[in-house]
Amino acid sequence: MERTLILVKPDAMQRGLAGEIIKRFEQRGLKIIGMKLLQISRELAERHYAVHRERPFFGALVDYITSAPVLAIALEGSDAVSAARMTIGATKPAEAAPGSIRGDYGLEIGRNLVHGSDSGENGEIEVANFFAASELRSGWSRDVDGWVFE
Ligand code: IDP
Ligand code: MG
């Protein structure tokens, strides 16, 4: 089992695409174990994107991700990281495959709609950056008597 952090970025929220994006992950079989609407602080944005700190686009990236509310979603599943990244599509929307979120809804790299973690290790770290353990519901598909709804 892996975890991945999904962010429905400000451009996707402003375009009313949250439901469409959630639907695609759900249909893939990835389980929602946490979800919240929040406006990301600069501190959290700089931590989340720390690996890009030296890149020329870093300032614009932090401005963009903090500009308006985002929907943060924690997903769990086998191979959740690579499955989610395939559903999201390539970083440059112009090169993203049709059928992926970026390939169907995006054109510019600076407005590419969705974030998804890039490794299982980073998925755990990023989910923990955005959610307290008490906000996550792992193994939710088992009910009180142990029945599984898959
Ligand atoms: P990813 O989101 O597909 O994992 P990363 O390379 O991790 O892509 O880059 C993080 C985010 O930084 C991208 O999703 C995009 O919003 C932004 N970004 C990456 N490269 C550029 C660029 O060359 N110009 C502007 N923004 C960029
Ligand atoms: Mg990345």
PDB file of C-alpha atoms and ligand atoms in Angstrom:
ATOM      1  CA  MET A   1       0.000   0.000   0.000  1.00  0.00           C
ATOM      2  CA  GLU A   2       1.180   3.509  -0.847  1.00  0.00           C
ATOM      3  CA  ARG A   3      -0.047   6.983  -0.056  1.00  0.00           C
ATOM      4  CA  THR A   4       0.022   9.983  -2.349  1.00  0.00           C
ATOM      5  CA  LEU A   5      -0.856  13.609  -1.778  1.00  0.00           C
ATOM      6  CA  ILE A   6      -3.056  15.174  -4.445  1.00  0.00           C
ATOM      7  CA  LEU A   7      -3.581  18.931  -4.638  1.00  0.00           C
ATOM      8  CA  VAL A   8      -6.333  20.310  -6.826  1.00  0.00           C
ATOM      9  CA  LYS A   9      -4.476  23.531  -7.595  1.00  0.00           C
ATOM     10  CA  PRO A  10      -6.009  27.036  -7.676  1.00  0.00           C
ATOM     11  CA  ASP A  11      -6.562  27.051 -11.460  1.00  0.00           C
ATOM     12  CA  ALA A  12      -8.534  23.801 -11.317  1.00  0.00           C
ATOM     13  CA  MET A  13     -10.587  25.002  -8.331  1.00  0.00           C
ATOM     14  CA  GLN A  14     -11.361  28.308 -10.069  1.00  0.00           C
ATOM     15  CA  ARG A  15     -12.455  26.412 -13.198  1.00  0.00           C
ATOM     16  CA  GLY A  16     -14.812  24.174 -11.205  1.00  0.00           C
ATOM     17  CA  LEU A  17     -12.922  20.978 -12.006  1.00  0.00           C
ATOM     18  CA  ALA A  18     -12.612  19.516  -8.494  1.00  0.00           C
ATOM     19  CA  GLY A  19     -15.445  17.028  -8.933  1.00  0.00           C
ATOM     20  CA  GLU A  20     -14.162  15.846 -12.319  1.00  0.00           C
ATOM     21  CA  ILE A  21     -10.676  15.352 -10.862  1.00  0.00           C
ATOM     22  CA  ILE A  22     -11.891  13.486  -7.760  1.00  0.00           C
ATOM     23  CA  LYS A  23     -14.034  11.255  -9.976  1.00  0.00           C
ATOM     24  CA  ARG A  24     -11.044  10.112 -12.005  1.00  0.00           C
ATOM     25  CA  PHE A  25      -9.063   9.012  -8.950  1.00  0.00           C
ATOM     26  CA  GLU A  26     -12.077   7.272  -7.426  1.00  0.00           C
ATOM     27  CA  GLN A  27     -12.835   5.432 -10.655  1.00  0.00           C
ATOM     28  CA  ARG A  28      -9.227   4.278 -10.757  1.00  0.00           C
ATOM     29  CA  GLY A  29      -9.832   2.512  -7.438  1.00  0.00           C
ATOM     30  CA  LEU A  30      -7.719   4.808  -5.272  1.00  0.00           C
ATOM     31  CA  LYS A  31      -9.226   5.329  -1.831  1.00  0.00           C
ATOM     32  CA  ILE A  32      -9.764   8.788  -0.363  1.00  0.00           C
ATOM     33  CA  ILE A  33      -8.402   8.659   3.188  1.00  0.00           C
ATOM     34  CA  GLY A  34      -8.324  12.431   3.800  1.00  0.00           C
ATOM     35  CA  MET A  35      -9.634  15.578   2.124  1.00  0.00           C
ATOM     36  CA  LYS A  36      -9.742  19.272   2.991  1.00  0.00           C
ATOM     37  CA  LEU A  37     -10.072  22.702   1.422  1.00  0.00           C
ATOM     38  CA  LEU A  38      -7.329  25.085   2.532  1.00  0.00           C
ATOM     39  CA  GLN A  39      -5.381  28.127   1.442  1.00  0.00           C
ATOM     40  CA  ILE A  40      -1.746  27.064   1.645  1.00  0.00           C
ATOM     41  CA  SER A  41       0.558  29.337   3.687  1.00  0.00           C
ATOM     42  CA  ARG A  42       3.863  30.446   2.157  1.00  0.00           C
ATOM     43  CA  GLU A  43       5.643  28.399   4.829  1.00  0.00           C
ATOM     44  CA  LEU A  44       3.829  25.189   3.859  1.00  0.00           C
ATOM     45  CA  ALA A  45       4.249  25.919   0.133  1.00  0.00           C
ATOM     46  CA  GLU A  46       7.995  26.451   0.523  1.00  0.00           C
ATOM     47  CA  ARG A  47       8.284  23.181   2.488  1.00  0.00           C
ATOM     48  CA  HIS A  48       6.124  21.270  -0.002  1.00  0.00           C
ATOM     49  CA  TYR A  49       8.158  22.510  -2.989  1.00  0.00           C
ATOM     50  CA  ALA A  50      11.549  22.674  -1.196  1.00  0.00           C
ATOM     51  CA  VAL A  51      13.184  20.461  -3.845  1.00  0.00           C
ATOM     52  CA  HIS A  52      12.539  23.249  -6.391  1.00  0.00           C
ATOM     53  CA  ARG A  53      13.930  26.066  -4.213  1.00  0.00           C
ATOM     54  CA  GLU A  54      16.803  26.886  -6.584  1.00  0.00           C
ATOM     55  CA  ARG A  55      14.730  26.763  -9.766  1.00  0.00           C
ATOM     56  CA  PRO A  56      13.939  30.050 -11.568  1.00  0.00           C
ATOM     57  CA  PHE A  57      10.202  29.398 -11.356  1.00  0.00           C
ATOM     58  CA  PHE A  58      10.171  28.787  -7.583  1.00  0.00           C
ATOM     59  CA  GLY A  59       8.816  32.230  -6.598  1.00  0.00           C
ATOM     60  CA  ALA A  60       6.064  32.105  -9.211  1.00  0.00           C
ATOM     61  CA  LEU A  61       5.212  28.543  -8.166  1.00  0.00           C
ATOM     62  CA  VAL A  62       4.806  29.538  -4.505  1.00  0.00           C
ATOM     63  CA  ASP A  63       2.759  32.624  -5.505  1.00  0.00           C
ATOM     64  CA  TYR A  64       0.490  30.413  -7.633  1.00  0.00           C
ATOM     65  CA  ILE A  65      -0.087  27.615  -5.121  1.00  0.00           C
ATOM     66  CA  THR A  66      -0.818  30.113  -2.305  1.00  0.00           C
ATOM     67  CA  SER A  67      -3.016  32.422  -4.420  1.00  0.00           C
ATOM     68  CA  ALA A  68      -6.395  30.808  -3.687  1.00  0.00           C
ATOM     69  CA  PRO A  69      -7.829  27.748  -1.925  1.00  0.00           C
ATOM     70  CA  VAL A  70      -6.767  24.274  -2.999  1.00  0.00           C
ATOM     71  CA  LEU A  71      -8.325  20.897  -2.290  1.00  0.00           C
ATOM     72  CA  ALA A  72      -5.834  18.558  -0.606  1.00  0.00           C
ATOM     73  CA  ILE A  73      -6.629  14.856  -0.986  1.00  0.00           C
ATOM     74  CA  ALA A  74      -4.771  11.926   0.574  1.00  0.00           C
ATOM     75  CA  LEU A  75      -5.142   8.768  -1.492  1.00  0.00           C
ATOM     76  CA  GLU A  76      -4.181   5.218  -0.617  1.00  0.00           C
ATOM     77  CA  GLY A  77      -3.815   2.133  -2.792  1.00  0.00           C
ATOM     78  CA  SER A  78      -1.367  -0.318  -4.268  1.00  0.00           C
ATOM     79  CA  ASP A  79       1.028   1.623  -6.523  1.00  0.00           C
ATOM     80  CA  ALA A  80      -0.956   4.749  -5.651  1.00  0.00           C
ATOM     81  CA  VAL A  81       1.920   7.076  -6.578  1.00  0.00           C
ATOM     82  CA  SER A  82       2.477   5.895 -10.151  1.00  0.00           C
ATOM     83  CA  ALA A  83      -1.228   5.243 -10.774  1.00  0.00           C
ATOM     84  CA  ALA A  84      -2.097   8.796  -9.689  1.00  0.00           C
ATOM     85  CA  ARG A  85       0.717  10.305 -11.764  1.00  0.00           C
ATOM     86  CA  MET A  86      -0.505   8.462 -14.865  1.00  0.00           C
ATOM     87  CA  THR A  87      -4.025   9.776 -14.223  1.00  0.00           C
ATOM     88  CA  ILE A  88      -2.586  13.310 -13.787  1.00  0.00           C
ATOM     89  CA  GLY A  89      -0.363  13.212 -16.899  1.00  0.00           C
ATOM     90  CA  ALA A  90       3.003  14.759 -17.790  1.00  0.00           C
ATOM     91  CA  THR A  91       4.163  17.937 -16.033  1.00  0.00           C
ATOM     92  CA  LYS A  92       3.887  19.943 -19.273  1.00  0.00           C
ATOM     93  CA  PRO A  93       0.195  19.794 -20.167  1.00  0.00           C
ATOM     94  CA  ALA A  94       0.992  20.345 -23.847  1.00  0.00           C
ATOM     95  CA  GLU A  95       2.842  17.000 -23.760  1.00  0.00           C
ATOM     96  CA  ALA A  96       0.389  15.170 -21.480  1.00  0.00           C
ATOM     97  CA  ALA A  97      -1.482  12.255 -23.001  1.00  0.00           C
ATOM     98  CA  PRO A  98      -5.119  12.754 -23.947  1.00  0.00           C
ATOM     99  CA  GLY A  99      -7.202  11.021 -21.298  1.00  0.00           C
ATOM    100  CA  SER A 100      -5.011  12.320 -18.478  1.00  0.00           C
ATOM    101  CA  ILE A 101      -6.209  15.290 -16.407  1.00  0.00           C
ATOM    102  CA  ARG A 102      -3.503  17.618 -17.717  1.00  0.00           C
ATOM    103  CA  GLY A 103      -3.926  16.240 -21.247  1.00  0.00           C
ATOM    104  CA  ASP A 104      -7.657  16.881 -21.181  1.00  0.00           C
ATOM    105  CA  TYR A 105      -7.778  20.232 -19.360  1.00  0.00           C
ATOM    106  CA  GLY A 106      -4.399  21.961 -19.506  1.00  0.00           C
ATOM    107  CA  LEU A 107      -2.024  23.735 -21.843  1.00  0.00           C
ATOM    108  CA  GLU A 108       0.515  25.675 -19.746  1.00  0.00           C
ATOM    109  CA  ILE A 109       3.063  24.307 -17.279  1.00  0.00           C
ATOM    110  CA  GLY A 110       2.441  27.167 -14.848  1.00  0.00           C
ATOM    111  CA  ARG A 111      -1.259  26.213 -14.631  1.00  0.00           C
ATOM    112  CA  ASN A 112      -1.191  22.436 -14.663  1.00  0.00           C
ATOM    113  CA  LEU A 113      -4.196  21.770 -12.446  1.00  0.00           C
ATOM    114  CA  VAL A 114      -3.041  19.001 -10.098  1.00  0.00           C
ATOM    115  CA  HIS A 115      -0.135  17.920  -7.883  1.00  0.00           C
ATOM    116  CA  GLY A 116       0.693  14.287  -7.167  1.00  0.00           C
ATOM    117  CA  SER A 117       3.579  12.947  -5.062  1.00  0.00           C
ATOM    118  CA  ASP A 118       6.523  11.503  -7.003  1.00  0.00           C
ATOM    119  CA  SER A 119       7.544   8.540  -4.783  1.00  0.00           C
ATOM    120  CA  GLY A 120       6.114   6.415  -1.997  1.00  0.00           C
ATOM    121  CA  GLU A 121       8.500   8.027   0.471  1.00  0.00           C
ATOM    122  CA  ASN A 122       7.487  11.548  -0.591  1.00  0.00           C
ATOM    123  CA  GLY A 123       3.834  10.500  -0.556  1.00  0.00           C
ATOM    124  CA  GLU A 124       4.102   9.665   3.153  1.00  0.00           C
ATOM    125  CA  ILE A 125       5.983  12.916   3.881  1.00  0.00           C
ATOM    126  CA  GLU A 126       3.618  15.117   1.877  1.00  0.00           C
ATOM    127  CA  VAL A 127       0.454  13.548   3.322  1.00  0.00           C
ATOM    128  CA  ALA A 128       1.907  14.172   6.806  1.00  0.00           C
ATOM    129  CA  ASN A 129       2.670  17.811   5.849  1.00  0.00           C
ATOM    130  CA  PHE A 130      -0.989  18.428   5.025  1.00  0.00           C
ATOM    131  CA  PHE A 131      -2.909  16.121   7.385  1.00  0.00           C
ATOM    132  CA  ALA A 132      -2.781  15.255  11.080  1.00  0.00           C
ATOM    133  CA  ALA A 133      -3.049  11.515  11.727  1.00  0.00           C
ATOM    134  CA  SER A 134      -6.503  12.134  13.258  1.00  0.00           C
ATOM    135  CA  GLU A 135      -7.688  13.562   9.906  1.00  0.00           C
ATOM    136  CA  LEU A 136      -6.869  10.386   7.985  1.00  0.00           C
ATOM    137  CA  ARG A 137      -9.066   7.351   7.694  1.00  0.00           C
ATOM    138  CA  SER A 138      -6.989   4.437   6.525  1.00  0.00           C
ATOM    139  CA  GLY A 139      -8.670   1.117   5.792  1.00  0.00           C
ATOM    140  CA  TRP A 140     -12.053   2.855   5.580  1.00  0.00           C
ATOM    141  CA  SER A 141     -13.555   0.194   3.328  1.00  0.00           C
ATOM    142  CA  ARG A 142     -13.874  -2.248   6.259  1.00  0.00           C
ATOM    143  CA  ASP A 143     -17.019  -1.705   8.284  1.00  0.00           C
ATOM    144  CA  VAL A 144     -17.496  -2.447  11.963  1.00  0.00           C
ATOM    145  CA  ASP A 145     -18.045  -6.179  11.386  1.00  0.00           C
ATOM    146  CA  GLY A 146     -15.080  -6.500   9.030  1.00  0.00           C
ATOM    147  CA  TRP A 147     -17.080  -6.493   5.783  1.00  0.00           C
ATOM    148  CA  VAL A 148     -15.071  -5.081   2.885  1.00  0.00           C
ATOM    149  CA  PHE A 149     -16.628  -2.887   0.202  1.00  0.00           C
ATOM    150  CA  GLU A 150     -14.243  -3.111  -2.722  1.00  0.00           C
TER     151      GLU A 150
HETATM  152  P1  IDP B   1       5.079  17.620 -11.199  1.00  0.00           P
HETATM  153  O1  IDP B   1       4.018  18.532 -10.624  1.00  0.00           O
HETATM  154  O2  IDP B   1       4.613  16.965 -12.472  1.00  0.00           O
HETATM  155  O3  IDP B   1       5.614  16.619 -10.192  1.00  0.00           O
HETATM  156  P2  IDP B   1       7.598  19.064 -10.877  1.00  0.00           P
HETATM  157  O4  IDP B   1       8.754  18.963 -11.807  1.00  0.00           O
HETATM  158  O5  IDP B   1       7.717  18.437  -9.537  1.00  0.00           O
HETATM  159  O6  IDP B   1       6.296  18.558 -11.654  1.00  0.00           O
HETATM  160  O7  IDP B   1       7.305  20.613 -10.701  1.00  0.00           O
HETATM  161  C1  IDP B   1       6.413  21.054  -9.696  1.00  0.00           C
HETATM  162  C2  IDP B   1       5.502  22.117 -10.259  1.00  0.00           C
HETATM  163  O8  IDP B   1       6.286  23.266 -10.571  1.00  0.00           O
HETATM  164  C3  IDP B   1       4.823  21.753 -11.583  1.00  0.00           C
HETATM  165  O9  IDP B   1       3.658  20.982 -11.396  1.00  0.00           O
HETATM  166  C4  IDP B   1       4.512  23.128 -12.139  1.00  0.00           C
HETATM  167  O10 IDP B   1       3.361  23.678 -11.499  1.00  0.00           O
HETATM  168  C5  IDP B   1       5.728  23.916 -11.702  1.00  0.00           C
HETATM  169  N1  IDP B   1       6.770  23.948 -12.737  1.00  0.00           N
HETATM  170  C6  IDP B   1       7.647  22.966 -13.048  1.00  0.00           C
HETATM  171  N2  IDP B   1       8.460  23.336 -14.047  1.00  0.00           N
HETATM  172  C7  IDP B   1       8.097  24.601 -14.366  1.00  0.00           C
HETATM  173  C8  IDP B   1       8.561  25.557 -15.330  1.00  0.00           C
HETATM  174  O11 IDP B   1       9.490  25.316 -16.094  1.00  0.00           O
HETATM  175  N3  IDP B   1       7.895  26.774 -15.343  1.00  0.00           N
HETATM  176  C9  IDP B   1       6.870  27.075 -14.502  1.00  0.00           C
HETATM  177  N4  IDP B   1       6.406  26.197 -13.587  1.00  0.00           N
HETATM  178  C10 IDP B   1       7.010  24.990 -13.518  1.00  0.00           C
HETATM  179 MG    MG B   2       6.760  16.936  -8.519  1.00  0.00          MG
END
